[in-house]
Amino acid sequence: MPRLIVTYPRHEGCHFDREYYLDTHMGVVDAAWGGMGMTGAEVMWPIDDAQPFACMIAIDFPDQAAIDASLGCAATPGVLADVARFTDIQPLVYRTA
């Protein structure tokens, strides 16, 4: 299953608002990409602050074309702009086959 993986690598003094992420940001993502083919998402939290990532998410799509459509849609800048509302971490994004 093709996935878009987003990780938030920790840095000294970083902050990440889990409540905002789950209650608001995931709604922004769903509103932007749900109609573009996104079929689901799995949010993963570290067991403790010693882990290298504050959060990881795997977003499912039926194919690479749906990922391309989502990333290229008019709503994607809003998804990216919303990141600053819950963290100061620059997310890393990559795809799986």
Short mmCIF file of N, CA and C in Angstrom, two decimals:
data_model
loop_
_atom_site.label_atom_id
_atom_site.label_comp_id
_atom_site.label_asym_id
_atom_site.label_seq_id
_atom_site.Cartn_x
_atom_site.Cartn_y
_atom_site.Cartn_z
N MET A 1 0.84 -1.18 0.00
CA MET A 1 0.00 0.00 0.00
C MET A 1 0.89 1.25 0.00
N PRO A 2 0.69 2.14 -0.95
CA PRO A 2 1.47 3.39 -0.97
C PRO A 2 1.15 4.25 0.25
N ARG A 3 2.18 4.78 0.84
CA ARG A 3 2.01 5.63 2.01
C ARG A 3 2.88 6.87 1.89
N LEU A 4 2.37 7.94 2.46
CA LEU A 4 3.16 9.14 2.67
C LEU A 4 3.52 9.11 4.15
N ILE A 5 4.80 9.09 4.46
CA ILE A 5 5.27 9.03 5.85
C ILE A 5 5.77 10.41 6.23
N VAL A 6 5.28 10.92 7.36
CA VAL A 6 5.72 12.22 7.87
C VAL A 6 6.29 11.98 9.26
N THR A 7 7.53 12.42 9.46
CA THR A 7 8.17 12.30 10.77
C THR A 7 8.54 13.69 11.27
N TYR A 8 8.56 13.81 12.58
CA TYR A 8 8.90 15.07 13.24
C TYR A 8 10.11 14.82 14.14
N PRO A 9 11.34 14.99 13.59
CA PRO A 9 12.54 14.71 14.37
C PRO A 9 12.76 15.75 15.47
N ARG A 10 12.98 15.25 16.65
CA ARG A 10 13.20 16.13 17.80
C ARG A 10 14.48 16.95 17.64
N HIS A 11 14.47 18.13 18.27
CA HIS A 11 15.69 18.92 18.42
C HIS A 11 15.65 19.52 19.81
N GLU A 12 16.76 20.01 20.26
CA GLU A 12 16.87 20.60 21.60
C GLU A 12 15.82 21.68 21.79
N GLY A 13 15.01 21.53 22.83
CA GLY A 13 14.01 22.54 23.18
C GLY A 13 12.76 22.54 22.32
N CYS A 14 12.56 21.52 21.50
CA CYS A 14 11.40 21.51 20.60
C CYS A 14 10.10 21.37 21.38
N HIS A 15 9.01 21.78 20.72
CA HIS A 15 7.69 21.55 21.30
C HIS A 15 6.78 20.93 20.24
N PHE A 16 5.83 20.15 20.70
CA PHE A 16 4.87 19.49 19.83
C PHE A 16 3.57 19.37 20.61
N ASP A 17 2.52 20.00 20.11
CA ASP A 17 1.21 20.01 20.77
C ASP A 17 0.38 18.83 20.24
N ARG A 18 0.41 17.73 20.97
CA ARG A 18 -0.31 16.53 20.54
C ARG A 18 -1.81 16.76 20.44
N GLU A 19 -2.37 17.49 21.37
CA GLU A 19 -3.81 17.73 21.37
C GLU A 19 -4.23 18.47 20.10
N TYR A 20 -3.51 19.53 19.75
CA TYR A 20 -3.83 20.27 18.53
C TYR A 20 -3.66 19.36 17.31
N TYR A 21 -2.60 18.59 17.30
CA TYR A 21 -2.33 17.71 16.17
C TYR A 21 -3.51 16.78 15.92
N LEU A 22 -3.97 16.11 16.98
CA LEU A 22 -5.06 15.15 16.82
C LEU A 22 -6.41 15.83 16.61
N ASP A 23 -6.70 16.87 17.39
CA ASP A 23 -8.02 17.50 17.36
C ASP A 23 -8.23 18.43 16.17
N THR A 24 -7.16 19.03 15.67
CA THR A 24 -7.31 20.03 14.61
C THR A 24 -6.54 19.68 13.34
N HIS A 25 -5.24 19.46 13.47
CA HIS A 25 -4.42 19.25 12.26
C HIS A 25 -4.87 18.04 11.45
N MET A 26 -5.20 16.95 12.11
CA MET A 26 -5.63 15.78 11.35
C MET A 26 -6.93 16.06 10.60
N GLY A 27 -7.76 16.93 11.11
CA GLY A 27 -8.96 17.36 10.39
C GLY A 27 -8.62 18.18 9.17
N VAL A 28 -7.59 19.03 9.28
CA VAL A 28 -7.11 19.82 8.14
C VAL A 28 -6.60 18.88 7.06
N VAL A 29 -5.83 17.87 7.46
CA VAL A 29 -5.30 16.90 6.50
C VAL A 29 -6.44 16.14 5.82
N ASP A 30 -7.39 15.68 6.60
CA ASP A 30 -8.51 14.93 6.03
C ASP A 30 -9.34 15.78 5.07
N ALA A 31 -9.59 17.03 5.45
CA ALA A 31 -10.36 17.92 4.58
C ALA A 31 -9.62 18.19 3.27
N ALA A 32 -8.30 18.30 3.35
CA ALA A 32 -7.50 18.59 2.16
C ALA A 32 -7.35 17.38 1.25
N TRP A 33 -7.07 16.23 1.83
CA TRP A 33 -6.66 15.07 1.05
C TRP A 33 -7.67 13.93 1.00
N GLY A 34 -8.70 13.98 1.85
CA GLY A 34 -9.70 12.92 1.86
C GLY A 34 -10.37 12.75 0.51
N GLY A 35 -10.66 13.85 -0.15
CA GLY A 35 -11.27 13.79 -1.47
C GLY A 35 -10.30 13.54 -2.59
N MET A 36 -9.01 13.50 -2.26
CA MET A 36 -7.98 13.28 -3.28
C MET A 36 -7.51 11.82 -3.31
N GLY A 37 -8.09 10.99 -2.46
CA GLY A 37 -7.74 9.58 -2.46
C GLY A 37 -7.16 9.04 -1.16
N MET A 38 -6.88 9.91 -0.19
CA MET A 38 -6.38 9.44 1.10
C MET A 38 -7.39 8.45 1.69
N THR A 39 -6.91 7.27 2.08
CA THR A 39 -7.82 6.25 2.59
C THR A 39 -7.71 6.03 4.10
N GLY A 40 -6.71 6.62 4.74
CA GLY A 40 -6.56 6.46 6.18
C GLY A 40 -5.24 7.02 6.64
N ALA A 41 -5.09 7.06 7.95
CA ALA A 41 -3.85 7.57 8.53
C ALA A 41 -3.63 6.91 9.89
N GLU A 42 -2.37 6.63 10.18
CA GLU A 42 -2.00 6.06 11.47
C GLU A 42 -0.96 6.96 12.12
N VAL A 43 -1.33 7.55 13.26
CA VAL A 43 -0.43 8.40 14.03
C VAL A 43 0.28 7.54 15.05
N MET A 44 1.60 7.70 15.14
CA MET A 44 2.40 6.92 16.09
C MET A 44 3.16 7.86 17.01
N TRP A 45 3.03 7.61 18.30
CA TRP A 45 3.70 8.42 19.32
C TRP A 45 4.85 7.64 19.93
N PRO A 46 5.95 8.31 20.27
CA PRO A 46 7.06 7.62 20.92
C PRO A 46 6.69 7.22 22.35
N ILE A 47 7.36 6.20 22.82
CA ILE A 47 7.11 5.73 24.17
C ILE A 47 7.63 6.71 25.23
N ASP A 48 8.67 7.49 24.84
CA ASP A 48 9.23 8.48 25.77
C ASP A 48 9.98 9.54 24.99
N ASP A 49 10.44 10.57 25.68
CA ASP A 49 11.13 11.68 25.03
C ASP A 49 12.55 11.34 24.58
N ALA A 50 13.05 10.16 24.90
CA ALA A 50 14.38 9.75 24.45
C ALA A 50 14.35 9.27 22.99
N GLN A 51 13.18 9.05 22.45
CA GLN A 51 13.05 8.59 21.06
C GLN A 51 13.38 9.73 20.10
N PRO A 52 13.84 9.42 18.89
CA PRO A 52 14.29 10.47 17.97
C PRO A 52 13.18 11.31 17.34
N PHE A 53 11.93 10.82 17.37
CA PHE A 53 10.84 11.56 16.74
C PHE A 53 9.77 11.93 17.75
N ALA A 54 9.22 13.13 17.62
CA ALA A 54 8.10 13.56 18.47
C ALA A 54 6.81 12.90 18.02
N CYS A 55 6.73 12.58 16.72
CA CYS A 55 5.54 11.97 16.14
C CYS A 55 5.91 11.40 14.78
N MET A 56 5.19 10.37 14.39
CA MET A 56 5.29 9.83 13.04
C MET A 56 3.86 9.53 12.58
N ILE A 57 3.60 9.75 11.30
CA ILE A 57 2.29 9.43 10.75
C ILE A 57 2.47 8.75 9.40
N ALA A 58 1.68 7.72 9.18
CA ALA A 58 1.64 7.02 7.90
C ALA A 58 0.27 7.30 7.30
N ILE A 59 0.26 7.95 6.14
CA ILE A 59 -0.99 8.31 5.47
C ILE A 59 -1.15 7.40 4.26
N ASP A 60 -2.26 6.68 4.20
CA ASP A 60 -2.49 5.68 3.17
C ASP A 60 -3.21 6.25 1.95
N PHE A 61 -2.78 5.77 0.79
CA PHE A 61 -3.36 6.14 -0.51
C PHE A 61 -3.47 4.88 -1.35
N PRO A 62 -4.38 4.87 -2.33
CA PRO A 62 -4.52 3.68 -3.18
C PRO A 62 -3.36 3.51 -4.17
N ASP A 63 -2.71 4.63 -4.53
CA ASP A 63 -1.61 4.55 -5.50
C ASP A 63 -0.78 5.84 -5.44
N GLN A 64 0.35 5.83 -6.14
CA GLN A 64 1.23 6.99 -6.15
C GLN A 64 0.56 8.20 -6.80
N ALA A 65 -0.31 7.96 -7.77
CA ALA A 65 -1.02 9.06 -8.43
C ALA A 65 -1.88 9.84 -7.43
N ALA A 66 -2.47 9.15 -6.48
CA ALA A 66 -3.28 9.83 -5.46
C ALA A 66 -2.39 10.66 -4.53
N ILE A 67 -1.20 10.18 -4.25
CA ILE A 67 -0.26 10.98 -3.45
C ILE A 67 0.12 12.23 -4.23
N ASP A 68 0.45 12.06 -5.51
CA ASP A 68 0.79 13.21 -6.35
C ASP A 68 -0.35 14.22 -6.38
N ALA A 69 -1.57 13.73 -6.56
CA ALA A 69 -2.74 14.62 -6.62
C ALA A 69 -2.92 15.37 -5.31
N SER A 70 -2.73 14.67 -4.19
CA SER A 70 -2.89 15.30 -2.88
C SER A 70 -1.83 16.37 -2.66
N LEU A 71 -0.58 16.03 -2.92
CA LEU A 71 0.50 16.99 -2.70
C LEU A 71 0.39 18.20 -3.62
N GLY A 72 -0.20 18.01 -4.79
CA GLY A 72 -0.33 19.09 -5.75
C GLY A 72 -1.63 19.86 -5.68
N CYS A 73 -2.52 19.49 -4.77
CA CYS A 73 -3.83 20.15 -4.73
C CYS A 73 -3.75 21.53 -4.07
N ALA A 74 -4.76 22.34 -4.32
CA ALA A 74 -4.79 23.72 -3.83
C ALA A 74 -4.83 23.81 -2.31
N ALA A 75 -5.27 22.75 -1.63
CA ALA A 75 -5.38 22.78 -0.17
C ALA A 75 -4.07 22.45 0.55
N THR A 76 -3.08 21.91 -0.16
CA THR A 76 -1.83 21.49 0.48
C THR A 76 -1.07 22.64 1.15
N PRO A 77 -0.99 23.83 0.58
CA PRO A 77 -0.32 24.92 1.30
C PRO A 77 -0.95 25.19 2.68
N GLY A 78 -2.26 24.99 2.81
CA GLY A 78 -2.91 25.16 4.10
C GLY A 78 -2.50 24.08 5.09
N VAL A 79 -2.33 22.86 4.61
CA VAL A 79 -1.85 21.77 5.46
C VAL A 79 -0.46 22.11 5.98
N LEU A 80 0.41 22.55 5.09
CA LEU A 80 1.79 22.87 5.47
C LEU A 80 1.85 24.08 6.40
N ALA A 81 1.02 25.09 6.16
CA ALA A 81 1.01 26.28 7.01
C ALA A 81 0.53 25.97 8.42
N ASP A 82 -0.33 24.97 8.55
CA ASP A 82 -0.89 24.61 9.86
C ASP A 82 0.17 24.00 10.78
N VAL A 83 1.23 23.46 10.23
CA VAL A 83 2.28 22.82 11.04
C VAL A 83 2.81 23.77 12.10
N ALA A 84 3.00 25.03 11.75
CA ALA A 84 3.55 26.00 12.71
C ALA A 84 2.63 26.23 13.91
N ARG A 85 1.39 25.82 13.82
CA ARG A 85 0.45 25.99 14.94
C ARG A 85 0.62 24.94 16.03
N PHE A 86 1.31 23.83 15.72
CA PHE A 86 1.46 22.80 16.74
C PHE A 86 2.90 22.39 17.03
N THR A 87 3.86 22.83 16.21
CA THR A 87 5.25 22.45 16.48
C THR A 87 6.22 23.43 15.84
N ASP A 88 7.43 23.43 16.36
CA ASP A 88 8.53 24.18 15.75
C ASP A 88 9.49 23.22 15.03
N ILE A 89 9.07 21.97 14.87
CA ILE A 89 9.87 20.95 14.20
C ILE A 89 9.57 20.98 12.71
N GLN A 90 10.60 20.94 11.90
CA GLN A 90 10.45 20.84 10.45
C GLN A 90 10.19 19.38 10.11
N PRO A 91 9.01 19.04 9.60
CA PRO A 91 8.73 17.63 9.30
C PRO A 91 9.52 17.12 8.11
N LEU A 92 9.80 15.82 8.13
CA LEU A 92 10.42 15.14 7.01
C LEU A 92 9.36 14.26 6.37
N VAL A 93 9.29 14.28 5.05
CA VAL A 93 8.25 13.56 4.32
C VAL A 93 8.90 12.62 3.33
N TYR A 94 8.42 11.37 3.29
CA TYR A 94 8.88 10.46 2.25
C TYR A 94 7.76 9.48 1.91
N ARG A 95 7.95 8.80 0.80
CA ARG A 95 6.94 7.89 0.28
C ARG A 95 7.41 6.43 0.42
N THR A 96 6.43 5.55 0.52
CA THR A 96 6.71 4.13 0.43
C THR A 96 5.91 3.56 -0.74
N ALA A 97 6.33 2.42 -1.20
CA ALA A 97 5.65 1.78 -2.33
C ALA A 97 4.48 0.95 -1.84
#
